[in-house]
Amino acid sequence: MKAIRRFTVRTVLPEQLQPLHELALNLRWSWHPETRDLFRSVDPDVWAATGEDPVRLLGEVPAARLTALAADRRFLRRLGDLADDLREYLAGPRWYQGAGQQAAAAPLPAAIAYFSPEYGIAAALPQYSGGLGILAGDHLKAASDLGVPVIGVGLFYRHGYFRQSLDRDGWQQERYPLLDPDELAVTLLREGDGTPSRVDLALPGGRTLAAHIWKAQVGRVPLLLLDSGIEANSPAERDVTDRLYGGGSEHRLLQEMLLGIGGVRAVRAYQRLTGHPAPEVFHTNEGHAGFLGVERIRELVADTGLDFAAALEAVRAGTLFTTHTPVPAGIDRFDRELVARHFGGDAALPGVPADQVLALGAETWRGGDPKLFNMAAMGLRLAQRANGVSTLHGEVSRSMFNGLWPGFDAADVPITSVTNGVHAATWIDPAVVRLGAAELGADRAEEAMTTGETQRWTGLERIGNSEVWDLRRTLRAQLVEEVRHRLRASWRQRGAGEAELGWVSSVLDPDVLTIGFARRVPSYKRLTLMLRDQQRLRALLLHPTRPVQIVVAGKAHPADDGGKRLIQQMVAFADDPAVRHRIVFLPDYDMAMAQHLYPGCDVWLNNPLRPLEACGTSGMKAALNGCLNLSVLDGWWDEWFDGQNGWAIPTADTGDGVLDPDSREAERRDDIEAAALYDLIEEQVATRFYDRGSDGLPHRWIAMVRHTLVTLGPKVLAGRMVREYVERLYAPAALAQRELAGTGAFRAAHELAEWKAKVREAWPVVRVEHVEADCPDEAQELGSALALRVQVALGSLEPADVEVQVVSGRVDESDRISDACLLALKPVGGPDLDGRTRYEGSLELGRTGPFGYTVRVLPAHPRLASPAEPGLVALPAEATGMDAGLLR
């Protein structure tokens, strides 16, 4: 019989064991090996059976065992020491507190609110689907380790993402097990009288979307997760947070409204109930949370009396938008009428007219769809600062969003980049840490993994070849055992009997070169590129002296039948009895599986369509364990590949990498790149792995492993990434926020809004009237200078409202300037009789070869983060792009 209601009966711990609850409810255990070891010692069998989840462990361990532990003085000493260690970690000063004392310009932010639609903290809290969520989880963990005062904000999905299995034919099957918050490391945020804290959103037709707030404690960082599955809602509203990335367009819109608008209200509730400092910076991880800016405008209009335009400037000053999307198709876009309905009428936010909301997400650029509301466009219009997640992705983002800044070259679009990083303590195998700590010392090793402040992990060069190779074989052997266990379970789910599975015990070999590939399965990641020439792949797998074995994993989105077909093709190949001992597909890829895969592989394969990989952090996690990368030069690998830390797969570049996958060009490109991949594996990768010295060790391979750890280790750290966010983006954003929205600063926001309105109105008549230089058409000598004189019509604007720049540099055959240098010209005297202002300056010729220059006029104001921020530029008449910008 099926129960009509489900609930959890919690274990009552003896008083001596009460600190176990404290340790279990702080997710620091997920990256703290000593705490995990303590929970394992409570009951190793139950620990394994519960998926290494402390909360479930404490709910299922037998009472007799707890009684015995309560009398075990050695266990109690360990428990007391770890509880004290956690309290010291939570309260003691860390990097951020020291950096704040050293900040000369202004205090660092009192708090930062970080919004993301998903978080990968631990397998025991399945609120993630892929790289975006894992990155968000690593961001919070690194912020905790560094002492950065972040508040995380997300949604609580009752079914998480999905669990993946395969049917007998290799077709992906999805399951959505219900998550019980009482069985997870979360607590309900409650009011002073004990009732659950709640946020409400008004919906069309007089409906209300209500949500409770679950708090997960990620070390020092509180993570607030909004849950609409409560009795106060009607059935439709209860399902808003049913699952990650599920449902139709309106369902997604409601999720994103709850995340953005409800998330800000959850932060305010948390401030009120705990006394936590108010965030000075709001960081939205992708466009899903973009409505947070709309809610903050509503707050300012209601609390300060600012009008919409001034409130917008105040909100923008303290907002950072991070884009992870390399193609327009990856951006959330909604029907404008749907958005209008949810922000108008009885659903309107007071002081925030629906037409103003719609303008924030309008696709006003050439080729944009006027019927759609674009979440990324709104995110950029609501944030004064924006970034991509690798150097190459920054370039891609500037090109992709160039339409928001008409008249500007892509290089001038104000989107910078902070290359992603990964949380070392989560992803480095403890055996790798022990090897490093034996050479560096435990304290120095922990510091090196946390902050990423050095360029090299100096000292690891001294680790001997035999120690490195013994470690690599141990990790490979662990992976082999894990693969066999998971493969047997997968085949049982597919309907195989135990008698059919004797072959599984000989799958993979701990002494064979092991390649890993584990990703989500959209088409651009090209799961099946390795299958282009199956005969060639078989030859690599079955080579008599230099064999290769491959471990593959990945999930396709439930609605992506194309991705499911790719998985089915891979499974069909891996099922072949001739090769199934050398290649496996493991279903249900998640954090728990990943933590075995990365350390155990010798080579990490990544072959996306360049430049569609925004960053690709899986290869970073592999590198931290001494795994070498074999990848297309995309994402982070494009900037940090040095020829000694792995191999670069040559690409048949098509320009933007975007081709119809069924086109002849796409087929030819994949054939070329697959052939290059086979050649690299056969002629370089396998050859070097099996090239052994007289002592049986592959010395050149080990040198590459050591070089990877020494040089890539500090670069790929989430600690390095978070420090960059603090120093380059959070601190300037907090300063700007104080100037426009701090105590007594709202007049500045009003003045900035008025200035922008004045400039936008006057800009159509701003022109570069005349440019002249001494001998501009003759060859010039290196080191000489050109005296420039420019006449500019400013209309009703003053010289202080603009900056006149000379843009110079090398030119190509079409006179396009590259590697541009900027020179600001100075006004000379007042306007002439025709109202024109004269500007002069001297342009030094500091390079040889083809050289050119042009002149442009930009708005200038001390509170602009970039001269391009307003999206306005005036160019000489012969240039194109003299158009008014669209950013507010």
Short mmCIF file of N, CA, C and O in Angstrom, two decimals, residues 495-554:
data_model
loop_
_atom_site.label_atom_id
_atom_site.label_comp_id
_atom_site.label_asym_id
_atom_site.label_seq_id
_atom_site.Cartn_x
_atom_site.Cartn_y
_atom_site.Cartn_z
N GLY A 495 18.01 -4.32 -17.09
CA GLY A 495 17.32 -5.61 -17.18
C GLY A 495 18.20 -6.82 -17.26
O GLY A 495 17.70 -7.95 -17.39
N ALA A 496 19.53 -6.64 -17.15
CA ALA A 496 20.43 -7.78 -17.23
C ALA A 496 20.42 -8.56 -15.92
O ALA A 496 20.33 -7.99 -14.83
N GLY A 497 20.52 -9.88 -16.02
CA GLY A 497 20.64 -10.73 -14.84
C GLY A 497 22.08 -10.84 -14.41
O GLY A 497 23.01 -10.61 -15.19
N GLU A 498 22.29 -11.21 -13.15
CA GLU A 498 23.65 -11.30 -12.62
C GLU A 498 24.50 -12.29 -13.42
O GLU A 498 25.70 -12.08 -13.61
N ALA A 499 23.87 -13.34 -13.92
CA ALA A 499 24.62 -14.34 -14.67
C ALA A 499 25.18 -13.80 -15.98
O ALA A 499 26.14 -14.35 -16.53
N GLU A 500 24.58 -12.71 -16.48
CA GLU A 500 25.06 -12.12 -17.74
C GLU A 500 26.23 -11.17 -17.55
O GLU A 500 26.82 -10.71 -18.54
N LEU A 501 26.60 -10.87 -16.31
CA LEU A 501 27.49 -9.75 -16.05
C LEU A 501 28.87 -10.14 -15.55
O LEU A 501 29.59 -9.32 -14.98
N GLY A 502 29.27 -11.36 -15.80
CA GLY A 502 30.60 -11.78 -15.38
C GLY A 502 31.70 -10.95 -16.01
O GLY A 502 32.76 -10.71 -15.41
N TRP A 503 31.46 -10.45 -17.23
CA TRP A 503 32.47 -9.66 -17.95
C TRP A 503 32.79 -8.33 -17.28
O TRP A 503 33.86 -7.75 -17.49
N VAL A 504 31.87 -7.85 -16.45
CA VAL A 504 32.06 -6.53 -15.85
C VAL A 504 33.30 -6.50 -14.95
O VAL A 504 33.98 -5.47 -14.84
N SER A 505 33.64 -7.62 -14.34
CA SER A 505 34.78 -7.64 -13.42
C SER A 505 36.11 -7.44 -14.12
O SER A 505 37.13 -7.22 -13.46
N SER A 506 36.13 -7.52 -15.45
CA SER A 506 37.38 -7.28 -16.18
C SER A 506 37.33 -6.00 -17.02
O SER A 506 38.20 -5.77 -17.86
N VAL A 507 36.32 -5.17 -16.79
CA VAL A 507 36.22 -3.90 -17.51
C VAL A 507 37.32 -2.95 -17.02
O VAL A 507 37.54 -2.80 -15.82
N LEU A 508 37.99 -2.33 -17.94
CA LEU A 508 39.08 -1.39 -17.69
C LEU A 508 40.27 -2.09 -17.01
O LEU A 508 40.15 -3.19 -16.48
N ASP A 509 41.40 -1.41 -17.05
CA ASP A 509 42.65 -1.96 -16.55
C ASP A 509 43.40 -0.82 -15.86
O ASP A 509 43.61 0.24 -16.46
N PRO A 510 43.80 -0.99 -14.62
CA PRO A 510 44.46 0.11 -13.90
C PRO A 510 45.83 0.50 -14.47
O PRO A 510 46.42 1.48 -14.00
N ASP A 511 46.32 -0.22 -15.47
CA ASP A 511 47.61 0.12 -16.06
C ASP A 511 47.49 0.63 -17.49
O ASP A 511 48.50 0.80 -18.17
N VAL A 512 46.27 0.89 -17.95
CA VAL A 512 46.04 1.36 -19.32
C VAL A 512 45.73 2.85 -19.31
O VAL A 512 45.03 3.35 -18.42
N LEU A 513 46.24 3.55 -20.31
CA LEU A 513 45.97 4.97 -20.48
C LEU A 513 44.46 5.22 -20.48
O LEU A 513 43.73 4.65 -21.29
N THR A 514 44.00 6.09 -19.56
CA THR A 514 42.57 6.29 -19.34
C THR A 514 42.18 7.72 -19.70
O THR A 514 42.74 8.68 -19.15
N ILE A 515 41.22 7.84 -20.60
CA ILE A 515 40.71 9.13 -21.05
C ILE A 515 39.30 9.32 -20.50
O ILE A 515 38.48 8.40 -20.56
N GLY A 516 39.01 10.50 -20.00
CA GLY A 516 37.68 10.80 -19.47
C GLY A 516 36.98 11.85 -20.31
O GLY A 516 37.61 12.78 -20.82
N PHE A 517 35.68 11.69 -20.44
CA PHE A 517 34.83 12.67 -21.12
C PHE A 517 33.50 12.66 -20.38
O PHE A 517 32.75 11.67 -20.42
N ALA A 518 33.17 13.74 -19.68
CA ALA A 518 31.92 13.80 -18.95
C ALA A 518 31.38 15.22 -19.03
O ALA A 518 32.01 16.16 -18.55
N ARG A 519 30.23 15.38 -19.64
CA ARG A 519 29.65 16.70 -19.91
C ARG A 519 28.13 16.59 -19.96
O ARG A 519 27.57 15.50 -20.06
N ARG A 520 27.48 17.75 -19.90
CA ARG A 520 26.11 17.77 -20.41
C ARG A 520 26.16 17.42 -21.90
O ARG A 520 27.22 17.48 -22.52
N VAL A 521 25.02 17.09 -22.50
CA VAL A 521 25.05 16.58 -23.88
C VAL A 521 24.24 17.46 -24.83
O VAL A 521 23.36 16.98 -25.54
N PRO A 522 24.52 18.77 -24.89
CA PRO A 522 24.01 19.54 -26.03
C PRO A 522 24.88 19.22 -27.24
O PRO A 522 26.01 18.73 -27.11
N SER A 523 24.38 19.53 -28.42
CA SER A 523 25.08 19.11 -29.64
C SER A 523 26.46 19.74 -29.74
O SER A 523 27.40 19.11 -30.25
N TYR A 524 26.64 21.00 -29.26
CA TYR A 524 27.91 21.68 -29.50
C TYR A 524 29.07 21.06 -28.71
O TYR A 524 30.23 21.27 -29.04
N LYS A 525 28.77 20.27 -27.67
CA LYS A 525 29.85 19.63 -26.93
C LYS A 525 30.36 18.36 -27.62
O LYS A 525 31.38 17.81 -27.26
N ARG A 526 29.63 17.87 -28.61
CA ARG A 526 30.05 16.80 -29.51
C ARG A 526 30.49 15.53 -28.77
O ARG A 526 31.62 15.06 -28.90
N LEU A 527 29.56 14.98 -28.02
CA LEU A 527 29.80 13.72 -27.32
C LEU A 527 30.32 12.64 -28.26
O LEU A 527 31.20 11.85 -27.90
N THR A 528 29.78 12.57 -29.47
CA THR A 528 30.09 11.46 -30.37
C THR A 528 31.16 11.79 -31.40
O THR A 528 31.33 11.05 -32.38
N LEU A 529 31.91 12.88 -31.23
CA LEU A 529 32.98 13.16 -32.19
C LEU A 529 33.96 11.99 -32.26
O LEU A 529 34.47 11.65 -33.34
N MET A 530 34.22 11.36 -31.13
CA MET A 530 35.16 10.24 -31.11
C MET A 530 34.66 9.04 -31.91
O MET A 530 35.44 8.13 -32.22
N LEU A 531 33.36 9.02 -32.25
CA LEU A 531 32.79 7.91 -33.02
C LEU A 531 32.79 8.16 -34.52
O LEU A 531 32.25 7.34 -35.27
N ARG A 532 33.37 9.25 -34.99
CA ARG A 532 33.29 9.58 -36.43
C ARG A 532 33.88 8.46 -37.27
O ARG A 532 33.35 8.12 -38.34
N ASP A 533 34.99 7.90 -36.85
CA ASP A 533 35.62 6.77 -37.55
C ASP A 533 35.74 5.64 -36.54
O ASP A 533 36.73 5.53 -35.82
N GLN A 534 34.73 4.80 -36.49
CA GLN A 534 34.67 3.79 -35.45
C GLN A 534 35.78 2.75 -35.59
O GLN A 534 36.27 2.20 -34.61
N GLN A 535 36.18 2.48 -36.82
CA GLN A 535 37.27 1.52 -37.03
C GLN A 535 38.57 2.06 -36.43
O GLN A 535 39.33 1.33 -35.79
N ARG A 536 38.80 3.35 -36.63
CA ARG A 536 40.01 3.98 -36.08
C ARG A 536 39.95 3.97 -34.55
O ARG A 536 40.96 3.72 -33.87
N LEU A 537 38.77 4.26 -33.99
CA LEU A 537 38.64 4.26 -32.53
C LEU A 537 38.88 2.86 -31.97
O LEU A 537 39.56 2.68 -30.95
N ARG A 538 38.33 1.83 -32.64
CA ARG A 538 38.55 0.46 -32.17
C ARG A 538 40.05 0.13 -32.16
O ARG A 538 40.55 -0.52 -31.24
N ALA A 539 40.75 0.59 -33.19
CA ALA A 539 42.18 0.31 -33.25
C ALA A 539 42.92 0.95 -32.08
O ALA A 539 43.87 0.36 -31.53
N LEU A 540 42.51 2.15 -31.69
CA LEU A 540 43.13 2.81 -30.54
C LEU A 540 42.83 2.05 -29.25
O LEU A 540 43.70 1.87 -28.40
N LEU A 541 41.58 1.64 -29.08
CA LEU A 541 41.18 0.94 -27.87
C LEU A 541 41.88 -0.41 -27.73
O LEU A 541 42.22 -0.83 -26.61
N LEU A 542 42.09 -1.09 -28.84
CA LEU A 542 42.59 -2.47 -28.82
C LEU A 542 44.04 -2.57 -29.26
O LEU A 542 44.52 -3.67 -29.59
N HIS A 543 44.75 -1.46 -29.29
CA HIS A 543 46.15 -1.49 -29.72
C HIS A 543 46.93 -2.51 -28.90
O HIS A 543 46.81 -2.55 -27.67
N PRO A 544 47.74 -3.35 -29.53
CA PRO A 544 48.39 -4.43 -28.80
C PRO A 544 49.41 -3.97 -27.77
O PRO A 544 49.63 -4.67 -26.76
N THR A 545 50.06 -2.82 -27.97
CA THR A 545 51.08 -2.36 -27.02
C THR A 545 50.76 -1.02 -26.39
O THR A 545 51.31 -0.68 -25.33
N ARG A 546 49.91 -0.21 -27.01
CA ARG A 546 49.58 1.10 -26.48
C ARG A 546 48.06 1.29 -26.45
O ARG A 546 47.52 2.20 -27.07
N PRO A 547 47.34 0.45 -25.70
CA PRO A 547 45.88 0.55 -25.69
C PRO A 547 45.40 1.80 -24.95
O PRO A 547 46.10 2.37 -24.11
N VAL A 548 44.19 2.18 -25.27
CA VAL A 548 43.52 3.31 -24.63
C VAL A 548 42.19 2.83 -24.08
O VAL A 548 41.54 1.96 -24.69
N GLN A 549 41.77 3.35 -22.93
CA GLN A 549 40.42 3.09 -22.42
C GLN A 549 39.75 4.41 -22.12
O GLN A 549 40.41 5.39 -21.75
N ILE A 550 38.43 4.46 -22.30
CA ILE A 550 37.68 5.73 -22.23
C ILE A 550 36.47 5.55 -21.32
O ILE A 550 35.71 4.58 -21.46
N VAL A 551 36.31 6.51 -20.42
CA VAL A 551 35.13 6.56 -19.54
C VAL A 551 34.31 7.78 -19.94
O VAL A 551 34.82 8.90 -19.96
N VAL A 552 33.04 7.55 -20.28
CA VAL A 552 32.17 8.61 -20.78
C VAL A 552 30.95 8.70 -19.87
O VAL A 552 30.41 7.69 -19.41
N ALA A 553 30.50 9.94 -19.61
CA ALA A 553 29.27 10.16 -18.85
C ALA A 553 28.64 11.46 -19.31
O ALA A 553 29.32 12.32 -19.88
N GLY A 554 27.36 11.62 -19.08
CA GLY A 554 26.68 12.86 -19.43
C GLY A 554 25.18 12.70 -19.50
O GLY A 554 24.67 11.61 -19.79
#
